[in-house]
Coordinates of C-alpha atoms in Angstrom, one line a residue:
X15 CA -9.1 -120.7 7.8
X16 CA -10.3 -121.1 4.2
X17 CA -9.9 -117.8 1.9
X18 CA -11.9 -117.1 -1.3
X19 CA -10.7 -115.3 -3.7
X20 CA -12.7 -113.8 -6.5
X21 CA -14.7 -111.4 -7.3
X22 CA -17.9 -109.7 -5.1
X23 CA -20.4 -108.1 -7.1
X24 CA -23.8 -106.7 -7.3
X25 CA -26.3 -108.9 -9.6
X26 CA -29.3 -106.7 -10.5
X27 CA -32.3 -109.0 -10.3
X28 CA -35.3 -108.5 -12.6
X29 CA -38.4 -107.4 -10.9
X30 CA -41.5 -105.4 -11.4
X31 CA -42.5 -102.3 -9.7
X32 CA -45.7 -102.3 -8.0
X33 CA -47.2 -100.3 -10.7
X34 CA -46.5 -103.2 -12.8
X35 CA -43.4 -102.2 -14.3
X36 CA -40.3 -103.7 -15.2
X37 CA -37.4 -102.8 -12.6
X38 CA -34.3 -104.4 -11.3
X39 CA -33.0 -105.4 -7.6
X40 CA -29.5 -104.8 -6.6
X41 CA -28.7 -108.4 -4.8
X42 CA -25.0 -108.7 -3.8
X43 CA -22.9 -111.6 -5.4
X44 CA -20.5 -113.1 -7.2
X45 CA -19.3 -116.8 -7.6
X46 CA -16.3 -116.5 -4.6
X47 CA -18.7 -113.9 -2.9
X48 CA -21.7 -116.4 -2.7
X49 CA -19.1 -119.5 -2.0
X50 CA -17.5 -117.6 1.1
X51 CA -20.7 -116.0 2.0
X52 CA -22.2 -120.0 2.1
X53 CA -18.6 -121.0 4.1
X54 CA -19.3 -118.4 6.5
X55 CA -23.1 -119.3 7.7
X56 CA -21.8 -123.0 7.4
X57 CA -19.7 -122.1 10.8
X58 CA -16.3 -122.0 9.0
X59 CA -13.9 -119.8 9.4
X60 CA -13.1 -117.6 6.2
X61 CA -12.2 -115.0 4.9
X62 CA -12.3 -113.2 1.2
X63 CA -9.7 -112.0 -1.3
X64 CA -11.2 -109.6 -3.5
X65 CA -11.0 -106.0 -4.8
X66 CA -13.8 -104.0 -3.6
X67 CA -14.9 -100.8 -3.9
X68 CA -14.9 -97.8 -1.2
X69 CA -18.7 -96.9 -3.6
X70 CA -22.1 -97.3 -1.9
X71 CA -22.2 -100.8 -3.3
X72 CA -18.9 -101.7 -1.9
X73 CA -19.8 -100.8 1.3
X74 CA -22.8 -102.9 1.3
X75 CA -20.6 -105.8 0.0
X76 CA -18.3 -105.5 3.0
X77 CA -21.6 -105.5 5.1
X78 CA -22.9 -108.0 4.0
X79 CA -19.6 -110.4 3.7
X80 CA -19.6 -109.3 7.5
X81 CA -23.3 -110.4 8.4
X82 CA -22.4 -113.7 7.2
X83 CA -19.4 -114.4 9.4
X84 CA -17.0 -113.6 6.8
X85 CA -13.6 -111.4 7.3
X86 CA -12.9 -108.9 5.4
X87 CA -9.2 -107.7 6.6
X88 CA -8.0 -108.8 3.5
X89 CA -9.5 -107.0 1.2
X90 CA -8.1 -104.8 -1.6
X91 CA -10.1 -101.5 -1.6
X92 CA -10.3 -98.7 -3.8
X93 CA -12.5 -96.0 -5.4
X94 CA -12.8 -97.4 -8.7
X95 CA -16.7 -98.8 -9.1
X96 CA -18.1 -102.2 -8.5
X97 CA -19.1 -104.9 -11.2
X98 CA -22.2 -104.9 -12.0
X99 CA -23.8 -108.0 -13.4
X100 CA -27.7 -107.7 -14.9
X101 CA -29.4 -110.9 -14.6
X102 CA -32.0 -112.7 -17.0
X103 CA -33.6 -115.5 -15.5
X104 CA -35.5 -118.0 -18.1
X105 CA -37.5 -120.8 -16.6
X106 CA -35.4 -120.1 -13.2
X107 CA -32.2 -120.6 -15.4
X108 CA -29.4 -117.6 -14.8
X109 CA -27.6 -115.6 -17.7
X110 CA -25.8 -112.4 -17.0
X111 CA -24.7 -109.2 -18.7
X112 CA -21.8 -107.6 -16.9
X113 CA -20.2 -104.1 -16.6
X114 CA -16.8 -104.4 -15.2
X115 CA -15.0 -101.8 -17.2
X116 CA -12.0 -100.1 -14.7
X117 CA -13.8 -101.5 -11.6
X118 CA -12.4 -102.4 -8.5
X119 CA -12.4 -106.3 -9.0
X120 CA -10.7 -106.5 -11.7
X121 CA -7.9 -103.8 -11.5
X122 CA -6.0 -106.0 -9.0
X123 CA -2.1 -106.1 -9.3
X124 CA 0.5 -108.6 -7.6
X125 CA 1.6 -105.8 -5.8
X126 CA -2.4 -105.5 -4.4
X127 CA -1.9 -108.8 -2.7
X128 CA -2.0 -109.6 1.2
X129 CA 0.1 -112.2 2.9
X130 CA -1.9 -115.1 4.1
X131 CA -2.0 -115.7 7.5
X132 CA -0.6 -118.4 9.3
X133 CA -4.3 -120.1 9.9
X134 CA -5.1 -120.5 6.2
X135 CA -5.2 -123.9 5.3
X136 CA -7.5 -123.6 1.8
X137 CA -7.7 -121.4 -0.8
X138 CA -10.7 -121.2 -3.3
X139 CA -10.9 -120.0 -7.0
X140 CA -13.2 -119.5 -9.3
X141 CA -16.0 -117.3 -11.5
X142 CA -15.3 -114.1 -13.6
X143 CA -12.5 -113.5 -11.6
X144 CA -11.2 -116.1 -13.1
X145 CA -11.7 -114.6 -17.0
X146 CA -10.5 -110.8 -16.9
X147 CA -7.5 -109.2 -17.0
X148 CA -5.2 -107.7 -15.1
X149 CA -7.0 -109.2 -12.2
X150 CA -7.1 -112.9 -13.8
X151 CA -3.3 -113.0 -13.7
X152 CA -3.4 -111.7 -10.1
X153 CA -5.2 -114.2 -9.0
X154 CA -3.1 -116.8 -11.0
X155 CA 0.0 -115.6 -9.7
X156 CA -1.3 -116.3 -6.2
X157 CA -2.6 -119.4 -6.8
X158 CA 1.3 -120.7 -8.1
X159 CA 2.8 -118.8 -5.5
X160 CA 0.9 -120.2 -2.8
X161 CA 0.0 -123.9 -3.9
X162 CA 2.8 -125.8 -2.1
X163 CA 1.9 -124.5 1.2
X164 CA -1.9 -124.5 0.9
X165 CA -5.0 -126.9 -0.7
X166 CA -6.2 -125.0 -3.4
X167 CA -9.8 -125.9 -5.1
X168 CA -10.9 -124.5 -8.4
X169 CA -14.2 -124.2 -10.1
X170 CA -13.6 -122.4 -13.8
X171 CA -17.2 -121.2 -13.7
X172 CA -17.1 -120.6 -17.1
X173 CA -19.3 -117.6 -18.8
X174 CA -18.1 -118.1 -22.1
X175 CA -19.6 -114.2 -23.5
X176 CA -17.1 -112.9 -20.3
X177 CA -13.9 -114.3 -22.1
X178 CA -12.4 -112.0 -24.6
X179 CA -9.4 -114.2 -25.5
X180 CA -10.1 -117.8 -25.1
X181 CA -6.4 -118.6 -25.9
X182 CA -5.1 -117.0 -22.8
X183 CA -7.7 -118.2 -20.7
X184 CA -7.3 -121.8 -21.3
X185 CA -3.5 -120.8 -20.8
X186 CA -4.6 -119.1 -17.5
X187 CA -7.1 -122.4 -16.5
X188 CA -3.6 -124.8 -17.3
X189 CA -1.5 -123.2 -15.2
X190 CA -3.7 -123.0 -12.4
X191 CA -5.5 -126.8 -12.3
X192 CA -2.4 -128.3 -12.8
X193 CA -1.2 -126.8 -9.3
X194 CA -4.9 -127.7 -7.7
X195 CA -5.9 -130.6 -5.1
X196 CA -9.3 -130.5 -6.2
X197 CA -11.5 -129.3 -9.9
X198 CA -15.1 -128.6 -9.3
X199 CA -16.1 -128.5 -12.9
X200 CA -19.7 -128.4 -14.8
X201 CA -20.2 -130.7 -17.3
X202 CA -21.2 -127.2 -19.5
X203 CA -18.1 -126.0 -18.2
X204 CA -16.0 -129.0 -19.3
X205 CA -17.4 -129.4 -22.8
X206 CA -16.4 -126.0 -23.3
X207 CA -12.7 -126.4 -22.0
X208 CA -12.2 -129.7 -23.8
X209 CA -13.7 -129.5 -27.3
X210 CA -14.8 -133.2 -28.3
X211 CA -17.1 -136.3 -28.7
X212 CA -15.9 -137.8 -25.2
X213 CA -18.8 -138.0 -22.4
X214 CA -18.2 -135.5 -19.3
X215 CA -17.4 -138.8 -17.3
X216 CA -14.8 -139.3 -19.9
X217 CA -12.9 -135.7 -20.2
X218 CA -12.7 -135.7 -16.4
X219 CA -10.9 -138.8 -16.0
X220 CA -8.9 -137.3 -18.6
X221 CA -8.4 -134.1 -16.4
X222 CA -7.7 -136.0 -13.6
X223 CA -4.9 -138.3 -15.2
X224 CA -3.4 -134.6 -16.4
X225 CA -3.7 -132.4 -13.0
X226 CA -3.6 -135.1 -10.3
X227 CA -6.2 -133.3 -8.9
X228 CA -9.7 -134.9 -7.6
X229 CA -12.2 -133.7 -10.1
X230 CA -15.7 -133.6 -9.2
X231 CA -17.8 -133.3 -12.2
X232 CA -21.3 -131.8 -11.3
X233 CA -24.3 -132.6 -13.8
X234 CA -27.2 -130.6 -12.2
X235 CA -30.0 -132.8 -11.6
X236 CA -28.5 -135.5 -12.1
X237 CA -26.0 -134.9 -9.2
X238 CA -22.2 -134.9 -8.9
X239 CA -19.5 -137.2 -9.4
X240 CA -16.0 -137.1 -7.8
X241 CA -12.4 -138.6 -9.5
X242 CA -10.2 -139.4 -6.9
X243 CA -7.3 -141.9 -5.6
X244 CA -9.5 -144.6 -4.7
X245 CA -11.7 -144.3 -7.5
X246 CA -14.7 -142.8 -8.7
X247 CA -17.6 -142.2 -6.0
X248 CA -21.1 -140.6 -7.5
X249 CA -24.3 -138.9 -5.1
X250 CA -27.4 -137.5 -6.4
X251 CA -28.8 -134.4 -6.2
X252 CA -31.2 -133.5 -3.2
X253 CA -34.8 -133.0 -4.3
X254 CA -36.1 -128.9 -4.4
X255 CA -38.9 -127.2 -5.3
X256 CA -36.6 -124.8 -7.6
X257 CA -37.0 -121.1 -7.8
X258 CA -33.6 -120.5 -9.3
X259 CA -30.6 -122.1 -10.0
X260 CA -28.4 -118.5 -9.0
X261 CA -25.6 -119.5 -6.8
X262 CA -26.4 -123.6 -6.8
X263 CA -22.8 -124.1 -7.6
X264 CA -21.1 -122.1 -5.6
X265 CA -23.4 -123.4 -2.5
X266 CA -22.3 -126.6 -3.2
X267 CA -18.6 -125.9 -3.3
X268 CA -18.9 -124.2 0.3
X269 CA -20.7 -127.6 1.4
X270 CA -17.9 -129.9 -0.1
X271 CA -15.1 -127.2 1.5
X272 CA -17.3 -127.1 4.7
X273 CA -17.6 -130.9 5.2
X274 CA -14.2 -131.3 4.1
X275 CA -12.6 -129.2 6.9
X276 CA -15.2 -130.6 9.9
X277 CA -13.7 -134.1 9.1
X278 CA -9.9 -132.8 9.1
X279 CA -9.2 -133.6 5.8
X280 CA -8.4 -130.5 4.0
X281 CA -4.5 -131.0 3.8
X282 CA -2.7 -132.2 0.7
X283 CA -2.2 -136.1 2.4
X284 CA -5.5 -136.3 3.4
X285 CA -7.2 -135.7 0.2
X286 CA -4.7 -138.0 -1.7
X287 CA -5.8 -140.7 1.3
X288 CA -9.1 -139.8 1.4
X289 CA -11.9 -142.6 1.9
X290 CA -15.2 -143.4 -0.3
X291 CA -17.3 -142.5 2.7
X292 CA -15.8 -139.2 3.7
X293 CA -15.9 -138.2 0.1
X294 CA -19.6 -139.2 -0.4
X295 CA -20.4 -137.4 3.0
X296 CA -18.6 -134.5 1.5
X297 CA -20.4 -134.3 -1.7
X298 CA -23.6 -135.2 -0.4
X299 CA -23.3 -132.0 2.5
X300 CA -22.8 -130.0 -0.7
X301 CA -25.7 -131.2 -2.7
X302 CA -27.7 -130.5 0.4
X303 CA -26.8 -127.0 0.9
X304 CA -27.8 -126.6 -2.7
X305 CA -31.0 -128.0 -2.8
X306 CA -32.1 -125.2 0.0
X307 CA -30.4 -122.6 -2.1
X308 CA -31.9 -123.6 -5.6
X309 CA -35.4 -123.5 -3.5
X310 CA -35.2 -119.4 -2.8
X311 CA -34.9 -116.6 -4.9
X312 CA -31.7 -115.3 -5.7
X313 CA -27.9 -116.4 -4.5
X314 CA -29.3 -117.0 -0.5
X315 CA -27.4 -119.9 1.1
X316 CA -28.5 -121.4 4.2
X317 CA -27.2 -121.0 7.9
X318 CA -26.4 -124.2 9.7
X319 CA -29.4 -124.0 12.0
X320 CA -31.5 -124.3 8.8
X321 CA -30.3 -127.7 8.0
X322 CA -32.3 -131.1 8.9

């Protein structure tokens, strides 16, 4: 079993009425949402843990995590509201404006946590989860607590207008990658975590020789490159007619997570052993999942029957 953690959220999606009008489209989402929602059609087994609400949009959350194969038994509900995250989309580029004041994602304690069961072998982290407090701290407590036992990947999904304190979250972001088996990181994303003239290709080798962790460096069109034991091993991006770019990444982390666990290599020993060609096959099952996702409106991974 593979368990995201993170938050689930509704992104409001500009529209227009059919009086012409400018309107907005409740979509659910979420980085971890859309990665386990992507695991989840992919065949895997997963599950999500997130605090949700017991509101209208909550419910349609849990319905819709369900509808795509994903468990939701471990789940931290409550009555406060959901996020809310308004969406501006600029030549099919994504920014956001969230409300997540006293909402059920991100008043999360310890306490809040479920135990893992026995058949969780990964656990994924990532997105504004990642960013606010209490929950951030939650989430970081669980990621130490449970990363001798279990693979943990990471994507900071950074949203640097989210982050009130950039101090504690780079605190927060060491504590965590130095315990992770693998980094999924932006090259936006790494520019803004290490501040400095180096190339992307550069400050991951860097985060690599710091973490021990593989780090796969993503760079849009230009496709993805992975840091690992045996080296450094590079794919390109699959060719789309793009719509959007909502939800590319997290697609492709469910692909690299998905591919990773079909080949049995989703244990600590097996990543450190892992070869050039299962790695490439991992990255480019990723980058394919993407390019369907990047090609349709909104966060809307594929299902496995949709795949060539």
């Amino acid at each position: 079993m593979l368990i995201c953690c993170g938050e689930a959220l509704i992104d409001m999606i500009p529209a227009r009425t059919t009086e012409g009008e400018e309107a907005y489209v409740p979509h659910t989402g979420g980085a971890v949402f859309n990665t386990a929602v992507a695991l989840g059609r992919l065949g895997s087994d997963v599950a999500m843990i997130s605090g949700v609400s017991t509101d209208l949009f909550g419910a349609r959350l849990v319905a819709d995590m369900e509808a795509s194969k994903v468990g939701s038994d471990l789940l931290i509900r409550s009555d406060r509201p959901t996020t809310m995250a308004y969406v501006k989309l600029t030549n099919g580029s994504a920014t956001y404006s969230f409300h997540d004041e006293n909402s059920a994602g991100r008043l999360i304690a310890p306490d809040d946590l479920p135990a893992l069961p026995e058949a969780c072998k990964a656990l994924y982290f990532g997105g504004i989860s990642l960013a606010v407090e209490p929950g951030a701290e939650t989430y970081a407590a669980l990621c130490t607590r449970e990363a001798a036992g279990h693979v943990v990947m990471i994507d900071p999904n950074i949203r640097p207008g989210f982050i009130r304190d950039a101090e504690a979250f780079r605190d927060r972001m060491a504590r965590m990658l130095v315990v992770a088996d693998i980094i999924k990181i932006s090259d936006e994303d790494l520019d803004w975590l290490r501040d400095g003239p180096d190339s992307p290709e550069a400050k991951a080798r860097a985060l690599r020789a710091e973490t021990g962790a593989m780090v796969i460096l993503t760079r849009g069109a230009e496709g993805a490159t992975a840091f690992y034991t045996g080296g450094e091993v590079q794919v390109p991006a699959r060719r789309a007619e793009v719509v959007d770019t909502v939800g590319a990444g997290d697609t492709f982390n469910a692909g690299v997570l998905a591919s990773l666990s079909e080949q049995g290599l989703l244990s600590k020993a097996a990543l450190r052993e892992i070869s050039e060609e299962a790695l490439s096959q991992a990255l480019d099952f990723g980058a394919q999942v993407a390019a369907v996702t990047v090609s349709r409106a909104g966060a809307n991974p594929p299902w496995r029957q949709e795949l060539a």
